[in-house]
mmCIF file of C-alpha atoms in Angstrom:
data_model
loop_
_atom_site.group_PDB
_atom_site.id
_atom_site.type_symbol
_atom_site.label_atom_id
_atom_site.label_comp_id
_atom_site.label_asym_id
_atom_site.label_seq_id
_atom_site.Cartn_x
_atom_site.Cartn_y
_atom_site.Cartn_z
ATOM 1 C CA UNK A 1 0.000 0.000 0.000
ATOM 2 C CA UNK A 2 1.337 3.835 -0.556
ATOM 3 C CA UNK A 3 1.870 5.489 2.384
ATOM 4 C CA UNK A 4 -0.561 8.503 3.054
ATOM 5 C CA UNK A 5 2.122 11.353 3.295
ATOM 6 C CA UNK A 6 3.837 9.884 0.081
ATOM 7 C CA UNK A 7 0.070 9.813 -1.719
ATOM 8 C CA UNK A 8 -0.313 13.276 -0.725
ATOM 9 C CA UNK A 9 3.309 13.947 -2.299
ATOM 10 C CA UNK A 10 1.846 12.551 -5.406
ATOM 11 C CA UNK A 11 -1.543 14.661 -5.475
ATOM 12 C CA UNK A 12 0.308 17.872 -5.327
ATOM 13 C CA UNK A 13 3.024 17.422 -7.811
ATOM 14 C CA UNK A 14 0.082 16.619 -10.033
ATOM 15 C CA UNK A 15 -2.234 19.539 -9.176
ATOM 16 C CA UNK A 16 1.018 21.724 -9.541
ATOM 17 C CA UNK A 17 2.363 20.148 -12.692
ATOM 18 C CA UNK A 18 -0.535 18.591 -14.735
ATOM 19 C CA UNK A 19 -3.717 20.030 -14.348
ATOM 20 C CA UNK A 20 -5.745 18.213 -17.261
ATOM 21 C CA UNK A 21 -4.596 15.355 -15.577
ATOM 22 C CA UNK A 22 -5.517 16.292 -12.068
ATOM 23 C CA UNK A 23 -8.729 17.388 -13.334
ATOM 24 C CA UNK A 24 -9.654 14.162 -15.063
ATOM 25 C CA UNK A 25 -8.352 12.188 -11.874
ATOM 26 C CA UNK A 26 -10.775 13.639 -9.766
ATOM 27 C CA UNK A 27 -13.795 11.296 -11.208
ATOM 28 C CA UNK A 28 -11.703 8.064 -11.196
ATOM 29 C CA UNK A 29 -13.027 5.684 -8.256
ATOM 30 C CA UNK A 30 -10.412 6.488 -5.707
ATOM 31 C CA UNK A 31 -9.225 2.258 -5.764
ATOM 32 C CA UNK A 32 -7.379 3.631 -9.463
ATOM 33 C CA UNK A 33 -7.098 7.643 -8.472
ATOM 34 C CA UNK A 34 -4.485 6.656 -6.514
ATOM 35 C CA UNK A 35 -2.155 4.407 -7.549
ATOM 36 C CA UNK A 36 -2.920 6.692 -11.369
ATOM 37 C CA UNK A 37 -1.536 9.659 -9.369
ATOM 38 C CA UNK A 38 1.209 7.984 -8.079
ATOM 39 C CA UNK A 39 2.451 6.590 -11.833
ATOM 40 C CA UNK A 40 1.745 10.122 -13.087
ATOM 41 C CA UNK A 41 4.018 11.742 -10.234
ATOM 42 C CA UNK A 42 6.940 9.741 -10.402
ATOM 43 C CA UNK A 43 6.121 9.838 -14.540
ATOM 44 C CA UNK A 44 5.850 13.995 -14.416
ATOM 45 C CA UNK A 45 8.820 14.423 -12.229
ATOM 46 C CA UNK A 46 10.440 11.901 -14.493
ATOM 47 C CA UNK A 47 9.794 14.186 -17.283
ATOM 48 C CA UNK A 48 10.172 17.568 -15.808
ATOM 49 C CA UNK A 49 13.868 15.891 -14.472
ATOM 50 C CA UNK A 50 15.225 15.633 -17.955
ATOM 51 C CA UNK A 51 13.095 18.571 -19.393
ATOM 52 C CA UNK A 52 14.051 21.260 -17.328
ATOM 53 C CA UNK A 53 18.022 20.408 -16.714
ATOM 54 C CA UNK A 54 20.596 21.054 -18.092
ATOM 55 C CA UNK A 55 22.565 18.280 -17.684
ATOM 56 C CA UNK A 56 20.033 15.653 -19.179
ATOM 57 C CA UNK A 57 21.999 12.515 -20.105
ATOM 58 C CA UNK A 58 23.311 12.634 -16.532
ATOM 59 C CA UNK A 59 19.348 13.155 -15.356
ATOM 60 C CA UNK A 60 18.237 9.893 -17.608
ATOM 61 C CA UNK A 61 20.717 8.059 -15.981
ATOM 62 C CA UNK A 62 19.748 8.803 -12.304
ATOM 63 C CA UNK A 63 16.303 7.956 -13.831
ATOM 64 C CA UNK A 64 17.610 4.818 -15.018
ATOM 65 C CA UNK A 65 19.138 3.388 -11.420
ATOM 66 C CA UNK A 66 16.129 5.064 -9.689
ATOM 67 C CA UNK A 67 13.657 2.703 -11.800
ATOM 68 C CA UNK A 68 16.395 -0.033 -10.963
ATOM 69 C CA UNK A 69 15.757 0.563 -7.179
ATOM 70 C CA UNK A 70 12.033 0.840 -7.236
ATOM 71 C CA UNK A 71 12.174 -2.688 -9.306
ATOM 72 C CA UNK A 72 14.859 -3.904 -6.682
ATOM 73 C CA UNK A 73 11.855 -3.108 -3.384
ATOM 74 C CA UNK A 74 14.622 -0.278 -2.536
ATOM 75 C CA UNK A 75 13.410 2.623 -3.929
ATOM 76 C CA UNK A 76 15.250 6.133 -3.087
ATOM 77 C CA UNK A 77 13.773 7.702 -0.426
ATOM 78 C CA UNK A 78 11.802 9.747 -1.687
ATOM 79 C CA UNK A 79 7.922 10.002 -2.198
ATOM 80 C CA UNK A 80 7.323 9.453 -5.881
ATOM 81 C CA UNK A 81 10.016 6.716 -5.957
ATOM 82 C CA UNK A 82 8.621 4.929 -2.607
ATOM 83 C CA UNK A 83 4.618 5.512 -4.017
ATOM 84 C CA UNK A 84 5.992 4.135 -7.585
ATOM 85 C CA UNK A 85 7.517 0.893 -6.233
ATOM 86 C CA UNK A 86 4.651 0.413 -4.158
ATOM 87 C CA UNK A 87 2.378 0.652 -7.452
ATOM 88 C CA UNK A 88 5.055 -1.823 -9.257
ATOM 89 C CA UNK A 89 4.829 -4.213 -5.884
ATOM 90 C CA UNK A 90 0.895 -4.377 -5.735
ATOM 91 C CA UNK A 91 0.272 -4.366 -9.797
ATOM 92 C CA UNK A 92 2.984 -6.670 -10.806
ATOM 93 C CA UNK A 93 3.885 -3.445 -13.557
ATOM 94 C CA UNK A 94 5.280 -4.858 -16.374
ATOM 95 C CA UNK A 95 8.973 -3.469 -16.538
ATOM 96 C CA UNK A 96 8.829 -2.604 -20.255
ATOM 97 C CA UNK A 97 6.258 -0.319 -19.931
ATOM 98 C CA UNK A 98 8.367 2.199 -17.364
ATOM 99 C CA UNK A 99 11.165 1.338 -19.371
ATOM 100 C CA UNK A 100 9.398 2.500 -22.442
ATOM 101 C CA UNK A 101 8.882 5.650 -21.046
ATOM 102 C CA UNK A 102 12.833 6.241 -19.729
ATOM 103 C CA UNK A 103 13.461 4.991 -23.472
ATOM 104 C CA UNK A 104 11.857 7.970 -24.716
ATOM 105 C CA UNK A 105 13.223 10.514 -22.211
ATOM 106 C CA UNK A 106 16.491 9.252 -23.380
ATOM 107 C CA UNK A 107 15.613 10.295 -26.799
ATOM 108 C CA UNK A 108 14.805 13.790 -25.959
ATOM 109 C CA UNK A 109 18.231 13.938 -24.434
ATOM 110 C CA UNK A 110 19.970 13.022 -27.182
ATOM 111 C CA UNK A 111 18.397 15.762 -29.189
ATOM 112 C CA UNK A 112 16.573 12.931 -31.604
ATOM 113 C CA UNK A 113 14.508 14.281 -34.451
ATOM 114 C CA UNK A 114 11.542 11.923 -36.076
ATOM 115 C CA UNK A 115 11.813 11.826 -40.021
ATOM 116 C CA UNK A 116 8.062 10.616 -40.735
ATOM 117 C CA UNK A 117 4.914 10.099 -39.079
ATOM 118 C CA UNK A 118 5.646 6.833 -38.037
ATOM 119 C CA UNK A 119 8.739 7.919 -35.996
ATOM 120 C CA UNK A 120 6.720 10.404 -34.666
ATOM 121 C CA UNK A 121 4.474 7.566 -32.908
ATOM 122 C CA UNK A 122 7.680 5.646 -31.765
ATOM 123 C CA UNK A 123 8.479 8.420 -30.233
ATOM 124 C CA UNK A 124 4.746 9.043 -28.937
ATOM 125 C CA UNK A 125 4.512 5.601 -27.997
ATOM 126 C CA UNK A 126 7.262 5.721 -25.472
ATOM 127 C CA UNK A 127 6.447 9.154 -23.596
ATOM 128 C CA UNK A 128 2.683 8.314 -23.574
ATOM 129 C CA UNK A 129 0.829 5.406 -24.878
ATOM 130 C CA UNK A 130 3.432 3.863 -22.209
ATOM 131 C CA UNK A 131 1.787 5.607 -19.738
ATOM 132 C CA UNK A 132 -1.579 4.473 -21.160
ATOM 133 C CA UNK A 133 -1.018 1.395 -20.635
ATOM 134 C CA UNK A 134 0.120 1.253 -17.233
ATOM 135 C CA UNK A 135 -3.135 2.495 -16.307
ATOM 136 C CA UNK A 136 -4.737 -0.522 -18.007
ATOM 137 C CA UNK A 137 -3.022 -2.347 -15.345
ATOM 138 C CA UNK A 138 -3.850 -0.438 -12.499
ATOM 139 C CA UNK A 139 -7.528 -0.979 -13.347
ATOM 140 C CA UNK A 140 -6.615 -4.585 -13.471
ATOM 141 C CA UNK A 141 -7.303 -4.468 -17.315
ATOM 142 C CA UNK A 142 -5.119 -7.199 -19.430
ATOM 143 C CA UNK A 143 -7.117 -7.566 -22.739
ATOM 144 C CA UNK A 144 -4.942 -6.831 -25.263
ATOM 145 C CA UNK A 145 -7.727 -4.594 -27.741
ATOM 146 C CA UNK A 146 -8.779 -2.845 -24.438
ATOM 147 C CA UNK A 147 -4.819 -1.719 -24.502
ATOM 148 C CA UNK A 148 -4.225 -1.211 -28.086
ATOM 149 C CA UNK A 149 -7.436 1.563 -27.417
ATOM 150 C CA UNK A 150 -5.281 3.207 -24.220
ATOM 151 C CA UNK A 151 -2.357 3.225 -26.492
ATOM 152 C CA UNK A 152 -4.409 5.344 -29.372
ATOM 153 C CA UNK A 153 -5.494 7.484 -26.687
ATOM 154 C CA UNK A 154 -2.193 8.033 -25.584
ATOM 155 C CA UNK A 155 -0.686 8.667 -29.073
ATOM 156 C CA UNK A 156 -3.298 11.043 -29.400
ATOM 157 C CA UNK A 157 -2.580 13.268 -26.155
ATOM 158 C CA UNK A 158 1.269 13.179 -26.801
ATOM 159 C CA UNK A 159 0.548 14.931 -30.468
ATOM 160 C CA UNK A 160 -1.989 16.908 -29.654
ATOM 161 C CA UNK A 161 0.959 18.590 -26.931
ATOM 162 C CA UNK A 162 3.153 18.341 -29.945
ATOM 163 C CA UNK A 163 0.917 20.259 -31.744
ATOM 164 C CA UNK A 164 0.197 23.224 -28.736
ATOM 165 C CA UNK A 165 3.908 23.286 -28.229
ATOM 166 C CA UNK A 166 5.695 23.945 -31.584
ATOM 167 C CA UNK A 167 6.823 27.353 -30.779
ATOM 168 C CA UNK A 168 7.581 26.534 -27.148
ATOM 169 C CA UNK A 169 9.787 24.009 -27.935
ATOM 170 C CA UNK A 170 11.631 25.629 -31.058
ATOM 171 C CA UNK A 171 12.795 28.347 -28.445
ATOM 172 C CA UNK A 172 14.389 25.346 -26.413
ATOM 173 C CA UNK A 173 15.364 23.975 -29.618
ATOM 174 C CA UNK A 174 13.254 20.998 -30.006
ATOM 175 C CA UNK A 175 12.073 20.010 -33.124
ATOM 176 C CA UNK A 176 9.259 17.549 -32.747
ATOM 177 C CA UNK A 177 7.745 18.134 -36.424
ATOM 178 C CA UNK A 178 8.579 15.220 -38.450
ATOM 179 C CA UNK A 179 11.702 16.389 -40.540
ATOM 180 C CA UNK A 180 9.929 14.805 -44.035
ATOM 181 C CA UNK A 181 7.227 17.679 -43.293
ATOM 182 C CA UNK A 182 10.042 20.104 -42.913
ATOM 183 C CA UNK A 183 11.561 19.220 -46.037
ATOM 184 C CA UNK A 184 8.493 19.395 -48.495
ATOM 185 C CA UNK A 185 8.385 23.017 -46.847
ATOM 186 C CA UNK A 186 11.673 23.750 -47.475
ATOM 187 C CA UNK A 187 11.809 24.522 -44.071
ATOM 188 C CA UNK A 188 15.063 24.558 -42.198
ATOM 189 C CA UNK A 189 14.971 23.066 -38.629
ATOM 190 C CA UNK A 190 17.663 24.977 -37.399
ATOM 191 C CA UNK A 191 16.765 28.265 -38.930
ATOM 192 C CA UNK A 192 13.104 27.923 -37.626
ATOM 193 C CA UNK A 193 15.023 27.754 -33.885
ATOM 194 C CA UNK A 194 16.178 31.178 -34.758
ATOM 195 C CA UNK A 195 12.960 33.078 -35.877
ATOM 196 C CA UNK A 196 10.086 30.755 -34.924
ATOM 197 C CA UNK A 197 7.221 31.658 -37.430
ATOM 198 C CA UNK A 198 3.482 31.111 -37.326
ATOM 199 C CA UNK A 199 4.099 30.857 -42.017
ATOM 200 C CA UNK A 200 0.928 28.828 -43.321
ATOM 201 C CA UNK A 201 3.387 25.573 -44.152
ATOM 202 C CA UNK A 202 3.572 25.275 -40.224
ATOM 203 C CA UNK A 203 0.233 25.932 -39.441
ATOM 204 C CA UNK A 204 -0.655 23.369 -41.706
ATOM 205 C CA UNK A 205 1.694 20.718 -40.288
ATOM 206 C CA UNK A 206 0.286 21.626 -36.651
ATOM 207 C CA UNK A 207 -3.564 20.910 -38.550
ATOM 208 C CA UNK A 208 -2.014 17.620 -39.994
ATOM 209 C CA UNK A 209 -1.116 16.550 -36.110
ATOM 210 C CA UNK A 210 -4.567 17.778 -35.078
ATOM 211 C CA UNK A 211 -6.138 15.542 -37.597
ATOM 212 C CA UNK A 212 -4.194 12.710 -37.203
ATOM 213 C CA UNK A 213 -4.798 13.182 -33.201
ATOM 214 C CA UNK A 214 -8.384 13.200 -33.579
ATOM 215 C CA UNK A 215 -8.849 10.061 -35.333
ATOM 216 C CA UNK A 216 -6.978 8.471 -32.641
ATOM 217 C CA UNK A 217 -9.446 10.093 -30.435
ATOM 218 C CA UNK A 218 -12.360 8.093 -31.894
ATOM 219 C CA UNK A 219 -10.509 4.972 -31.771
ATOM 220 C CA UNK A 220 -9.698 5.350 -28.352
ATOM 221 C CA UNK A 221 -13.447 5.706 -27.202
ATOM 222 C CA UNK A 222 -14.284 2.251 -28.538
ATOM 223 C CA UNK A 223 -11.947 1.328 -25.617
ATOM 224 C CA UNK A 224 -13.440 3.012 -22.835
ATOM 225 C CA UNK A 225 -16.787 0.070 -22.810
ATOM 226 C CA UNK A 226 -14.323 -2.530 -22.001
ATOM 227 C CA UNK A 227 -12.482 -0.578 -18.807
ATOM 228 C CA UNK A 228 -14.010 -1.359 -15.303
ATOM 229 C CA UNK A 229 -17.714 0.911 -14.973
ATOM 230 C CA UNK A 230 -15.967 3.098 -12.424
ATOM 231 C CA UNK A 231 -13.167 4.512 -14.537
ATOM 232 C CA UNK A 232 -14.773 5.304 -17.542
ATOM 233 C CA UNK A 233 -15.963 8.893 -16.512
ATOM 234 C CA UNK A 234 -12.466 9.972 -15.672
ATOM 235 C CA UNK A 235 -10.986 7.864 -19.278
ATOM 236 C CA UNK A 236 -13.558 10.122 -21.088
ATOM 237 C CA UNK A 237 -12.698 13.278 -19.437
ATOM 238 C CA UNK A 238 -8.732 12.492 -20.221
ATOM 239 C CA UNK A 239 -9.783 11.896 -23.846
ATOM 240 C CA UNK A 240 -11.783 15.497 -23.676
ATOM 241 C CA UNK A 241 -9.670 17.776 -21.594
ATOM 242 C CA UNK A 242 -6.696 16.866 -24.420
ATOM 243 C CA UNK A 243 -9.197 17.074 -27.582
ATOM 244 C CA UNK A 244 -10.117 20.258 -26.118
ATOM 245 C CA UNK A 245 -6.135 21.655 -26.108
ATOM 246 C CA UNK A 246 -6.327 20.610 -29.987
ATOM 247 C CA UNK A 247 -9.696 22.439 -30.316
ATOM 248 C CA UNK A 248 -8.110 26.042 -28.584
ATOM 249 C CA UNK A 249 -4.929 25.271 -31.217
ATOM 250 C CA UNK A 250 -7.685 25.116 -34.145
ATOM 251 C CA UNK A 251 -9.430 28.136 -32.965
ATOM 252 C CA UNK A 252 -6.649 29.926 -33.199
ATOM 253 C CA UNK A 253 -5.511 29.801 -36.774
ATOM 254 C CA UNK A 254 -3.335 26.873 -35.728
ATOM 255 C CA UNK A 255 -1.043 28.869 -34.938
ATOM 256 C CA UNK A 256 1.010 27.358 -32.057
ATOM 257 C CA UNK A 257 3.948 29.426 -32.304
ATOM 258 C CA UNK A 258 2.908 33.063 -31.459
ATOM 259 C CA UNK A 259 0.525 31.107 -28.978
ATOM 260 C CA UNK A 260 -0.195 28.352 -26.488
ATOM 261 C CA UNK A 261 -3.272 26.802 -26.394
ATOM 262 C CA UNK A 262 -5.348 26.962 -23.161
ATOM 263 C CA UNK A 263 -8.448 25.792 -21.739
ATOM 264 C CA UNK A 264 -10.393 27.436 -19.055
ATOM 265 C CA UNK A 265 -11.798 25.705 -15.643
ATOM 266 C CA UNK A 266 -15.161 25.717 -16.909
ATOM 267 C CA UNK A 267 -14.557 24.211 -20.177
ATOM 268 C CA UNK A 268 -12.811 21.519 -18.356
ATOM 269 C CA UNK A 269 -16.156 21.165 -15.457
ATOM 270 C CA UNK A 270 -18.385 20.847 -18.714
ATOM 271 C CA UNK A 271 -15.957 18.198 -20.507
ATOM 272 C CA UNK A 272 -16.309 16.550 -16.924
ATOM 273 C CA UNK A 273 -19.985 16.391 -17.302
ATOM 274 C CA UNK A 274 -20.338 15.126 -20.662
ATOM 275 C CA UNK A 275 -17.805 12.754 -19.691
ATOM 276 C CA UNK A 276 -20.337 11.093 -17.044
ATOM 277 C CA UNK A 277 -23.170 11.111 -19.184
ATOM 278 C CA UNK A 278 -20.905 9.492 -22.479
ATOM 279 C CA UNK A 279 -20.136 7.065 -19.904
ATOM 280 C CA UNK A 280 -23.481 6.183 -18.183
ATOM 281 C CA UNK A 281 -24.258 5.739 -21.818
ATOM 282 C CA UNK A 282 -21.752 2.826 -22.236
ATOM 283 C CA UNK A 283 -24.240 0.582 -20.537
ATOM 284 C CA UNK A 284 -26.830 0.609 -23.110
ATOM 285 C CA UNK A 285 -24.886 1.108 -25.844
ATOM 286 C CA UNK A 286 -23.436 -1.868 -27.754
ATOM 287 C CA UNK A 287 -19.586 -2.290 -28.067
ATOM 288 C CA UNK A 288 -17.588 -0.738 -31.538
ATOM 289 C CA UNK A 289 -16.226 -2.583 -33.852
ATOM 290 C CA UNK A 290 -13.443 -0.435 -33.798
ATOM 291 C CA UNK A 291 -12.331 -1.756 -30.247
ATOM 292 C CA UNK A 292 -10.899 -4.482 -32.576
ATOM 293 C CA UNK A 293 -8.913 -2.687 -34.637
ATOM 294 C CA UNK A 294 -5.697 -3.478 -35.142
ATOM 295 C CA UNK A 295 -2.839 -1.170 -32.693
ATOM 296 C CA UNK A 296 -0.546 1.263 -34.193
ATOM 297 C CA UNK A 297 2.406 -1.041 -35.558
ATOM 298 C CA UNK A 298 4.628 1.387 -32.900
ATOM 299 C CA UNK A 299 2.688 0.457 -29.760
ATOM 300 C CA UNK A 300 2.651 -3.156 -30.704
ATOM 301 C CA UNK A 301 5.000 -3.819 -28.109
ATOM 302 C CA UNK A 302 3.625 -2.032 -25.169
ATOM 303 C CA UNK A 303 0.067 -4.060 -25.787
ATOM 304 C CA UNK A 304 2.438 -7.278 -25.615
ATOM 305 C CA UNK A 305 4.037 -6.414 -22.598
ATOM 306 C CA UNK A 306 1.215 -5.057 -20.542
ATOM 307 C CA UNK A 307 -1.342 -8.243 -21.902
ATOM 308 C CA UNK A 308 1.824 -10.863 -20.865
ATOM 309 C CA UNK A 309 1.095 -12.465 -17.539
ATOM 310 C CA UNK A 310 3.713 -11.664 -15.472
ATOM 311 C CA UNK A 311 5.630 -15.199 -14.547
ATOM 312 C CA UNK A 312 5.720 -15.608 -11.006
ATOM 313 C CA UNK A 313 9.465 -16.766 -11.572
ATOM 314 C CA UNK A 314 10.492 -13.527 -12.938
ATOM 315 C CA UNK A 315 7.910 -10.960 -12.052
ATOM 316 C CA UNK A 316 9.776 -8.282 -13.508
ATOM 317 C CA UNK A 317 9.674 -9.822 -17.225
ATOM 318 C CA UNK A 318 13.022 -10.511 -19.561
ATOM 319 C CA UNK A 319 15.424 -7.109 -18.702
ATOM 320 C CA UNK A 320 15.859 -4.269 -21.353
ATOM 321 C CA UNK A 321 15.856 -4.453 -24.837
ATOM 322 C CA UNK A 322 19.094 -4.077 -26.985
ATOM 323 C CA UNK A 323 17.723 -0.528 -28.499
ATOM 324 C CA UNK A 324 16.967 1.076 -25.023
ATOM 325 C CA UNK A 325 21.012 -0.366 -23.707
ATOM 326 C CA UNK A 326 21.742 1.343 -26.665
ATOM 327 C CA UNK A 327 20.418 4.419 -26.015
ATOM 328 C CA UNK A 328 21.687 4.287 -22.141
ATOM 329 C CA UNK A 329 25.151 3.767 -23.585
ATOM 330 C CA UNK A 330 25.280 6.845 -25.775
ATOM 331 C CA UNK A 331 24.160 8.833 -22.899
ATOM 332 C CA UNK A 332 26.902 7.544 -21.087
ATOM 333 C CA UNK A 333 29.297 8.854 -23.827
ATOM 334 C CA UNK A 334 27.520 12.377 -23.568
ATOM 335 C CA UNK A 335 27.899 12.574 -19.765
ATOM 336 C CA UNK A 336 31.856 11.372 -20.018
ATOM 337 C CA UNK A 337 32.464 13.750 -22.805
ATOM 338 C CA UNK A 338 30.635 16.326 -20.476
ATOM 339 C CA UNK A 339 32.043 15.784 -17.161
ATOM 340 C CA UNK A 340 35.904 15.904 -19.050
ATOM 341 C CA UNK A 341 35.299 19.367 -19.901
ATOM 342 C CA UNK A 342 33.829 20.466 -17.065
ATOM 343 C CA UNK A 343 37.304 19.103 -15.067
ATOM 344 C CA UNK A 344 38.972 20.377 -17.930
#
């Protein structure tokens, strides 16, 4: 079980961090509110670690032996870490899902740029649809079409903050825009960096995301009829609140560098309510045909993980892939090269 203090850790570096999230928590039966806002702590701080350093291969891997040590019962002593293994303990979390996610956080400290669409959702898959489906298995939810549906919705949320963000993150020089769009607009990555424009070419690349994001968002509610009855308000409010960011972006011109996208606390109280009613409505309803649609071919591997029983031999599944001890060992190059000129 968390510990109360450590749970109340967790609630305010969500309120403070994430409020979609936070908001959408608040009509989760409080048996998933919890351990949700536990993942999403140690997950946010995870992020906001590596996002707002500026050390970050060094940050990815203290991430890295922190994850270790929550997987190990020993987690560092502090909150989010102690409230994360406690969520690994009492879920049996599949390790590749949280290693997913420190996969992708390794990317954005390595500066990686995504040449199509489908990179795009590699990259998506790992900072988000991760995350997704983690919370399939805090609801105690194995089916694997129920998590190919979390995955979409995750997919979906990551882009549509893709799509909000493009100026923010061009001023930090991030470039999440896949670089074949760049090219048929003759648009130079690094130039953009230097005098971020709202042109038409990138409004119409942040439309393309919005697009792509909502169909994800309609495949991702055929999902929500086969989660337990008492999470589906909250699922629906997730899928809102975000759809709503895309919707402010629209309204806007799509433009998403001059501007950031915002939605107001009343917006958010009426996507709340519609969110109780869409799911009241599950029970009468039949279930989609789209809940059996095949997963995005980059999330494939989350939906195996997560739908794997965990083997009571080796609870923590088969140890990191070759790609992500890749990825670990290039950081490791960055942080040597670093620390030599700093003693330099």
């Amino acid at each position: 079980m968390i510990d109360p203090d450590d749970m109340q850790h967790c609630r305010d570096a969500i309120r403070h961090g994430s409020l979609s999230f936070h908001t959408a928590s608040r009509i989760l039966p409080a048996k998933v509110r919890d351990p949700a806002l536990a993942l999403y702590a140690f997950c946010r701080l995870a992020d906001d670690a590596v996002d707002l350093v500026d050390d970050k291969a060094a940050s990815v891997l203290r991430l890295r032996d922190r994850l270790d040590l929550a997987y190990d019962g020993r987690p560092l002593n502090a909150p989010a870490d102690r409230a994360f293994a406690a969520v690994i303990a009492d879920y049996e979390m599949p390790r590749a899902l949280p290693d997913a996610l420190l996969e992708g956080l390794a990317w954005d400290a390595l500066g990686r740029r995504y040449a199509t669409l489908s990179e795009l959702h590699d990259y998506c898959a790992r900072v988000a649809a991760a995350v997704g489906a983690m919370m399939c298995v805090l609801m105690r939810v194995r089916d694997a079409d129920a998590l190919a549906r979390a995955c979409d919705l995750g997919v979906a949320m990551q882009l549509t903050n893709i799509a909000r963000d493009v100026g923010e993150d061009a001023r930090a020089r991030r470039m999440y825009l896949p670089t074949d769009w760049l090219d048929a607009a003759r648009i130079d990555a690094d130039a953009f960096f230097v005098e971020p424009l709202p042109t038409d070419a990138v409004r119409g690349m942040v439309r393309r995301l919005l697009d792509h994001a909502d169909r994800l968002y309609l495949r991702a509610e055929a999902g929500v009829a086969a989660l337990p009855m008492g999470a589906r308000p909250g699922i629906f409010a997730a899928r809102h609140i975000y759809a709503g960011i895309g919707t402010a972006v629209r309204r806007n011109g799509c433009d998403s560098v001059s501007w950031r996208g915002r939605t107001s606390r009343r917006q958010k109280a009426g996507w709340m309510g519609l969110s109780m009613l869409r799911a009241g409505m599950t029970v009468a309803m039949p279930r989609s045909a789209v809940l059996y649609a095949r997963p995005l071919p980059e999330v494939q591997f989350l939906v195996d993980a997560a739908a794997r029983q965990p083997r009571a031999s080796a609870p923590w599944g088969e140890g990191r892939s070759g790609a992500l001890i890749g990825a670990f060992a290039q950081l490791e190059q960055v942080d040597r090269v670093r620390s030599g000129r700093a003693a330099g």
